Coordinates of C-alpha atoms and ligand atoms in Angstrom, one line a residue:
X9 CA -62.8 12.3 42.1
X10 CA -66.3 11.6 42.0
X11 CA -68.5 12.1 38.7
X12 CA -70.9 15.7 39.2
X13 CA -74.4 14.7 39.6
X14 CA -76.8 15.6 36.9
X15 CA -78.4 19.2 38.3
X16 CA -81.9 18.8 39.9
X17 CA -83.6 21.3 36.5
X18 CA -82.9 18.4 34.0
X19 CA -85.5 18.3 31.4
X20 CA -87.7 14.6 31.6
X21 CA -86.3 14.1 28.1
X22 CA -83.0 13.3 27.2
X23 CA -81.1 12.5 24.0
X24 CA -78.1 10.7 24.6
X25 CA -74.9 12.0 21.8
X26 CA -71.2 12.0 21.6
X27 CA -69.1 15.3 21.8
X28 CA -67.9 15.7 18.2
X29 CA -65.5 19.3 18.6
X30 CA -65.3 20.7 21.9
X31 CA -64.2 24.8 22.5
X32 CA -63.9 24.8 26.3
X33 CA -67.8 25.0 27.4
X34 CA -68.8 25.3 23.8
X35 CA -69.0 21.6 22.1
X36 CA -71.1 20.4 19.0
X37 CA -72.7 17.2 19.8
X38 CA -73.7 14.2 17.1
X39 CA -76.9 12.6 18.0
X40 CA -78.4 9.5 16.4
X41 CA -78.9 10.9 13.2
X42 CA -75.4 11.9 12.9
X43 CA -76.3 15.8 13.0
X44 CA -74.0 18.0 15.0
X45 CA -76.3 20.0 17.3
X46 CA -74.3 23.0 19.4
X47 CA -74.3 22.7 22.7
X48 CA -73.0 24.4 26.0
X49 CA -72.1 22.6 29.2
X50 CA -74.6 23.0 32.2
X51 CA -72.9 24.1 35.6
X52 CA -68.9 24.9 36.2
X53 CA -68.6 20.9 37.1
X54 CA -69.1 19.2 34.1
X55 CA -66.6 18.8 31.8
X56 CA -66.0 17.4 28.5
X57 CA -63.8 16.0 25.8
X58 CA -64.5 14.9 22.3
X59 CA -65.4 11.4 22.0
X60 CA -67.7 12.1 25.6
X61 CA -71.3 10.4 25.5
X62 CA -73.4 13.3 26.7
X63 CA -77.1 13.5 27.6
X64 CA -78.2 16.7 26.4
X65 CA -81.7 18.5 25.0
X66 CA -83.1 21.5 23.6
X67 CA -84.1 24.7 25.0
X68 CA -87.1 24.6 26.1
X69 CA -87.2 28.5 24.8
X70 CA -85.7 27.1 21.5
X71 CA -83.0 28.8 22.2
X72 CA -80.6 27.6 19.1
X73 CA -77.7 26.6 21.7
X74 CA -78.6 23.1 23.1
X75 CA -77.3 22.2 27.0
X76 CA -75.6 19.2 28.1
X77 CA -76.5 18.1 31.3
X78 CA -74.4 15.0 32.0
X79 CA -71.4 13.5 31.0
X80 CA -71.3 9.7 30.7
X81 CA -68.7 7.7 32.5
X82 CA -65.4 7.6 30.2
X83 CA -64.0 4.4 29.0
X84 CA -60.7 4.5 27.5
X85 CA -59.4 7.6 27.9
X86 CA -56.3 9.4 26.0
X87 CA -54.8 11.9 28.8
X88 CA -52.4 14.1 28.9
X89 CA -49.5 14.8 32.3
X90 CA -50.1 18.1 33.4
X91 CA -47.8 20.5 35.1
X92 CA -49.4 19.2 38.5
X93 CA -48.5 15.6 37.8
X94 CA -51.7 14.4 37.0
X95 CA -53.7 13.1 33.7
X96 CA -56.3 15.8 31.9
X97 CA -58.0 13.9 29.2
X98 CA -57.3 15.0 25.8
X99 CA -59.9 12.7 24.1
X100 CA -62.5 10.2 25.1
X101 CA -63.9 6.4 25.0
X102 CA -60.7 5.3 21.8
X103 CA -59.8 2.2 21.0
X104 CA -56.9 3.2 19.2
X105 CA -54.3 5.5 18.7
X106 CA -52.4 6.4 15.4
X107 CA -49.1 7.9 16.3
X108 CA -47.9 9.6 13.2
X109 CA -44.3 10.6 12.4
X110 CA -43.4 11.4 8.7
X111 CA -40.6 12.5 6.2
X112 CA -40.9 15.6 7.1
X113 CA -40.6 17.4 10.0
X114 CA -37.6 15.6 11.5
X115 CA -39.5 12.8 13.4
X116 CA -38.9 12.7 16.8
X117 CA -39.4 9.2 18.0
X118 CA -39.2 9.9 21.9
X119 CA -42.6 11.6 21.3
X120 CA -43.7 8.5 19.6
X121 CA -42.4 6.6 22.1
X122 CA -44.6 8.4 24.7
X123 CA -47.5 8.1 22.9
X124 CA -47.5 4.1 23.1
X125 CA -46.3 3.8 26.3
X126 CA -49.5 6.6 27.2
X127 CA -51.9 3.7 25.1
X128 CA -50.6 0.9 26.7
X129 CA -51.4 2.1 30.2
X130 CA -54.9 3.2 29.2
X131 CA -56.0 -0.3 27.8
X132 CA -56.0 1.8 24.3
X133 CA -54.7 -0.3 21.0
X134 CA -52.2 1.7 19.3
X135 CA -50.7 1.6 15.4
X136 CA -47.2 4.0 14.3
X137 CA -47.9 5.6 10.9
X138 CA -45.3 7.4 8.8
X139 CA -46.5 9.3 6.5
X140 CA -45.4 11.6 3.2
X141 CA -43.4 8.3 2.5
X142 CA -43.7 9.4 -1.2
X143 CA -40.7 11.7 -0.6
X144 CA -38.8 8.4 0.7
X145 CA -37.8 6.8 4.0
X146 CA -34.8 7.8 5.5
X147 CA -32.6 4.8 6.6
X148 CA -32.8 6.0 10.4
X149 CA -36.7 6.1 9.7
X150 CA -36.5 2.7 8.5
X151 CA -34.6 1.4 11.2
X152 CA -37.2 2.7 13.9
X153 CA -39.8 1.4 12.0
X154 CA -38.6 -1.8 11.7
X155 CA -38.0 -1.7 15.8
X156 CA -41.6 -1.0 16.2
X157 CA -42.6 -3.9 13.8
X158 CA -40.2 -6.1 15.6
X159 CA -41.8 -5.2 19.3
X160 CA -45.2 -6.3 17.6
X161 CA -46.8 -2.8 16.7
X162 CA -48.7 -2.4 13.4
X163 CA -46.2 -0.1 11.5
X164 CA -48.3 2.1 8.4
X165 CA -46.2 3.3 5.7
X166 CA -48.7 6.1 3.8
X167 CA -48.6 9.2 1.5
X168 CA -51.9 11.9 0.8
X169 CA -49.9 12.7 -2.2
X170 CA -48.8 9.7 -4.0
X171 CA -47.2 6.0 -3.6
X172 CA -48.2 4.5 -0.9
X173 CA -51.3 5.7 -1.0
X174 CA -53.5 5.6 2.4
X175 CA -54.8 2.2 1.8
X176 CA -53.3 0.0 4.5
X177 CA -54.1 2.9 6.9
X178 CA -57.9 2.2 6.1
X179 CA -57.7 -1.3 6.8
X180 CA -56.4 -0.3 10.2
X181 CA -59.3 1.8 11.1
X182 CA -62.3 0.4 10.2
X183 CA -64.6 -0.6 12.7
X184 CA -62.0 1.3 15.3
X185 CA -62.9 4.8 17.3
X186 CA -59.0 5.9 16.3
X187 CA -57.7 9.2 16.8
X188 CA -54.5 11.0 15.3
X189 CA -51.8 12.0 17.3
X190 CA -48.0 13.8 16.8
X191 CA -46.2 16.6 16.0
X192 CA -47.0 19.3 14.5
X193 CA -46.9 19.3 10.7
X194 CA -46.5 15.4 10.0
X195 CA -50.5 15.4 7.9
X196 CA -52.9 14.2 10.3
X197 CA -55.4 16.4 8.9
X198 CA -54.6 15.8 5.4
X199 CA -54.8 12.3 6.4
X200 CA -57.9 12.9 7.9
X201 CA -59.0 14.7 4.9
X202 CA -57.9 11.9 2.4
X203 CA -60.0 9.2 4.6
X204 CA -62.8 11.2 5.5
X205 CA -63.1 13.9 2.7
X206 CA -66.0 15.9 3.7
X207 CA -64.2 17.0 7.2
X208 CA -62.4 19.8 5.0
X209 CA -60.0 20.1 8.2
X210 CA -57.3 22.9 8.0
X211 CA -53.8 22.4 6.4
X212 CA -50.6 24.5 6.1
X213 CA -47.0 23.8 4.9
X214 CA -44.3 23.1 7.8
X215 CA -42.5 26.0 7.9
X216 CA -39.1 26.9 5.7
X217 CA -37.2 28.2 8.5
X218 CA -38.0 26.0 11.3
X219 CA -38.6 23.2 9.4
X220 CA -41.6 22.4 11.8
X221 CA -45.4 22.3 11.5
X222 CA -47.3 25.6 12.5
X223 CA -49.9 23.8 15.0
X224 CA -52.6 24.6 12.5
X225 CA -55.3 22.5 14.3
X226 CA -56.1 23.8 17.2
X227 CA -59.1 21.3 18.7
X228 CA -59.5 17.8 18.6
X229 CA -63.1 16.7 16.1
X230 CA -64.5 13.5 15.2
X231 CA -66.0 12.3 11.9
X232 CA -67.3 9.3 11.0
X233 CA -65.8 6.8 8.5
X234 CA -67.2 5.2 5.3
X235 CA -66.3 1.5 6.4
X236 CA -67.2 2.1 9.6
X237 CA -65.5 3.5 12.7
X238 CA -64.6 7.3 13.8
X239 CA -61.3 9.0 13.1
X240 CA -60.4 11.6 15.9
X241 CA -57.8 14.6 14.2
X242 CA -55.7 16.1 17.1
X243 CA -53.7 19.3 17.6
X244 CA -50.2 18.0 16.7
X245 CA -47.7 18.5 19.8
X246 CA -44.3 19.7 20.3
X247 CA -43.7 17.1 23.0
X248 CA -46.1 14.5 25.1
X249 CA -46.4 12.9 28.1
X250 CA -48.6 10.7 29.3
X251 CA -49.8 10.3 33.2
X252 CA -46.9 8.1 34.8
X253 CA -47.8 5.7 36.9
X254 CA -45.6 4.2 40.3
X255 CA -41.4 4.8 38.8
X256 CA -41.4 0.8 39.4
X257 CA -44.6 0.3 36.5
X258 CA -43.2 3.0 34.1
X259 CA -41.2 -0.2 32.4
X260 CA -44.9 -1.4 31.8
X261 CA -44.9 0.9 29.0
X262 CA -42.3 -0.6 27.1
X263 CA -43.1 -4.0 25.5
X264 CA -39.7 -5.4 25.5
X265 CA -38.7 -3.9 28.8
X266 CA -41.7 -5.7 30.4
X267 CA -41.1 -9.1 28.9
X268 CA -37.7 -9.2 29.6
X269 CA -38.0 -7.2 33.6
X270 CA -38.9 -10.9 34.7
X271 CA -35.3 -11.9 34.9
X272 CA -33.5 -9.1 37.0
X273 CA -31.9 -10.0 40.2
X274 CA -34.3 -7.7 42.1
X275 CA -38.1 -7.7 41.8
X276 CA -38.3 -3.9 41.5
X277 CA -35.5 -2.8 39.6
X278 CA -35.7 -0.2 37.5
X279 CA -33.3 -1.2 35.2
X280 CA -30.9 1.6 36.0
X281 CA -27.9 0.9 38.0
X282 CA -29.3 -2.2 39.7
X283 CA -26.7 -5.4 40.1
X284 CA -28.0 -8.3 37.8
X285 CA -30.1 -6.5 35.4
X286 CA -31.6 -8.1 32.4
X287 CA -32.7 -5.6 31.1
X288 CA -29.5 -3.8 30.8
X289 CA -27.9 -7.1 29.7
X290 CA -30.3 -7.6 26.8
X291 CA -29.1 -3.4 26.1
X292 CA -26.0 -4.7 26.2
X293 CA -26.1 -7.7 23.7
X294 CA -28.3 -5.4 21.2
X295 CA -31.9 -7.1 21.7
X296 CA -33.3 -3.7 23.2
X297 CA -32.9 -1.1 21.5
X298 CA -30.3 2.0 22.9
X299 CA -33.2 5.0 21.5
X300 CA -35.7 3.0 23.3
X301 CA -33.7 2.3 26.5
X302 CA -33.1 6.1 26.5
X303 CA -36.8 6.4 25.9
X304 CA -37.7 4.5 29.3
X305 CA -35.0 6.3 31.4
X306 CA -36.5 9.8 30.2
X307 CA -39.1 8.8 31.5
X308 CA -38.0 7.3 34.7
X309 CA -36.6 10.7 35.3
X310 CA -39.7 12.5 34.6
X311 CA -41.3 9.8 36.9
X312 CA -38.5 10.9 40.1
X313 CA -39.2 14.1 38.9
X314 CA -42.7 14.4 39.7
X315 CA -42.2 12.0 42.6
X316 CA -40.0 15.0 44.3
X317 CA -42.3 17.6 43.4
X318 CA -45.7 15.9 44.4
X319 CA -45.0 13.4 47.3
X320 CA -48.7 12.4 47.2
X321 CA -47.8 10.7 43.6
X322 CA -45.8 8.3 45.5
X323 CA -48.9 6.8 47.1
X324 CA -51.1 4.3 45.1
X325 CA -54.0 6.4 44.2
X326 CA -57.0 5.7 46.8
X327 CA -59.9 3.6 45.2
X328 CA -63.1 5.9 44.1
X329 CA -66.3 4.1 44.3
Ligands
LIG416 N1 -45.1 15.6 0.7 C1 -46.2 15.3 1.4 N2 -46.8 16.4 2.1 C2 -47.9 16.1 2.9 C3 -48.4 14.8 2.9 N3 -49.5 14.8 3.8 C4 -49.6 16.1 4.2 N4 -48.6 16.8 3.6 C5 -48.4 18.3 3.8 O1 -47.8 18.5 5.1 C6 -48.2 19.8 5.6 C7 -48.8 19.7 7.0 O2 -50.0 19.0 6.9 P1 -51.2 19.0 8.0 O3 -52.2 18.0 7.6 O4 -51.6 20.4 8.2 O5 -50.4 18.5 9.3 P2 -50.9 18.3 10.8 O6 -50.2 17.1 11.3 O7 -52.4 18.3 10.8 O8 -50.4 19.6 11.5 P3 -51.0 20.3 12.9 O9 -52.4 20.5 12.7 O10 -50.2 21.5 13.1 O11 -50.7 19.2 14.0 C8 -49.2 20.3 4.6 O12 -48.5 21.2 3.7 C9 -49.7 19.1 3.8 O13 -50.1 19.4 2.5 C10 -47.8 13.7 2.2 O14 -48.2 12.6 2.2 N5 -46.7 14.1 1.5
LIG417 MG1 -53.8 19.4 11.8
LIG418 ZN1 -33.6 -4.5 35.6

């Protein structure tokens, strides 16, 4: 799709900013100074996403609401499937992703699983936290953290309310545009809070019955960092997927699926029923994971899933530009 031109009625002058909350057309804008300046979207075309770099001005009737008349090309992009098989973007121009699971609610790893396999195919760095860990870490817990550290991902053990603090998570995010992502309820906004103190973002107990987080944020927003950096807070999820690319790439998204995909019989298995598959070998003699393995055929299925549904998904996507 090709990127709306800015509209001929664009003032001379333009400040350049990045989208710090965004309600649908409604967004609130950081420019140099830091200041958050409100701002509606010109024209039905453009659209935007926190973490955008907009070019917006002033009124020229000084009308309080500022317009943004141009969205600047994204660079790496945290998106979303949507129920048409394609990627909406949730937030923009990251370097990082924090996927946090915690104590409480019941973690569910798949969606964590996602969330890395969703960074890894948009160039984005990503880092698992688990967080409340001052009510202790559950042996499975453990045990899935210690698969992430063994794949190579930066594992975070923290707690806003006591031992271990949120220190190693600050070491992870300086200098980085990072943004929160997970289910409902784990503390990304209290983590949020704790790092960045005057965001005074939202919080509310899981609750008793469900045992699950209440979905209390409801938009993503930005705030700057002390050491340096930006720290993105999310709306926590109930489940995620990212865009899937070709069924044969979806291993891609799985570290130890990749490295090992080399040394099946047939250049593109998919590591299902195919004769002579490593990677089902290395399931077999315990070096991958079964949780993960599961994790990649969900997603193959999703993957055949949409394929049926939306044939044109089976084509490479046609070069723009
Ligand atoms: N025990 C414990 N509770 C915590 C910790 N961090 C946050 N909480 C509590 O967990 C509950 C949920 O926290 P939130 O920060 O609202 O969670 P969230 O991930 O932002 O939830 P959504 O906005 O719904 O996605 C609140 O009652 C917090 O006080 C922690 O380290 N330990
Ligand atoms: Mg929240
Ligand atoms: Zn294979």
């Amino acid at each position: 799709m090709s990127r709306p031109r800015p509209p001929r009625d664009v003032p001379s002058e333009l400040s350049t900013g990045r989208v710090v909350a965004s309600h649908g057309r409604e967004l609130k804008v950081a420019g140099s100074d830091g200041l958050p300046v409100a701002c509606r979207l010109h024209g039905r075309k453009l659209e935007a996403v926190c973490g955008d770099e907009v070019r917006w001005a002033h009124q020229p009737a000084g009308d309080a609401i500022a317009i943004v008349y141009e969205v600047l090309p994204r660079r790496r992009t945290l998106e979303r499937l949507n129920g048409l098989g394609r990627g909406e973007p949730v937030v923009a121009n990251l370097t990082q992703l924090v996927a946090v699971a915690a104590a409480t609610p019941t973690p569910d790893w798949f969606v964590v699983d996602r969330y890395l396999a969703g960074a890894a195919w948009a160039a984005i760095g990503a880092v698992v936290a688990f967080n409340k860990c001052e009510l202790g870490v559950a042996d499975e817990a453990a045990a899935e953290l210690a698969g992430y550290t063994a794949l190579g991902y930066p594992v975070v053990r923290c707690s806003t309310r006591g031992e271990p603090g949120i220190g190693a998570l600050v070491a992870h995010l300086a200098g980085a545009t990072s943004v929160l992502v997970g289910q409902s309820g784990t503390g990304k906004s209290s983590l949020l809070n704790a790092l960045a103190p005057e965001a005074r973002a939202i919080t509310q107990e899981i609750s008793v019955a469900t045992e699950e987080g209440r979905h209390t944020t409801t938009h993503a927003a930005l705030h700057l960092l002390s050491g340096g950096g930006a720290l993105i807070d999310s709306p926590g999820v109930r489940d995620y997927a990212p865009p899937l690319p070709q069924i044969r790439d979806i291993g891609s998204g799985f570290v130890e699926i990749a490295s090992i995909a080399a040394g099946c019989r047939f250049q593109d298995c998919l590591h299902d029923a195919e004769p002579g598959c490593a990677v089902r070998g290395a399931l077999a003699s315990g070096e991958i994971r079964r949780r993960r393995y599961d994790s990649y055929r969900r997603l193959l299925a999703l993957g055949r899933d949409f394929d049926a549904r939306f044939p044109e998904r089976r084509r490479p996507p046609a070069r723009v530009r």
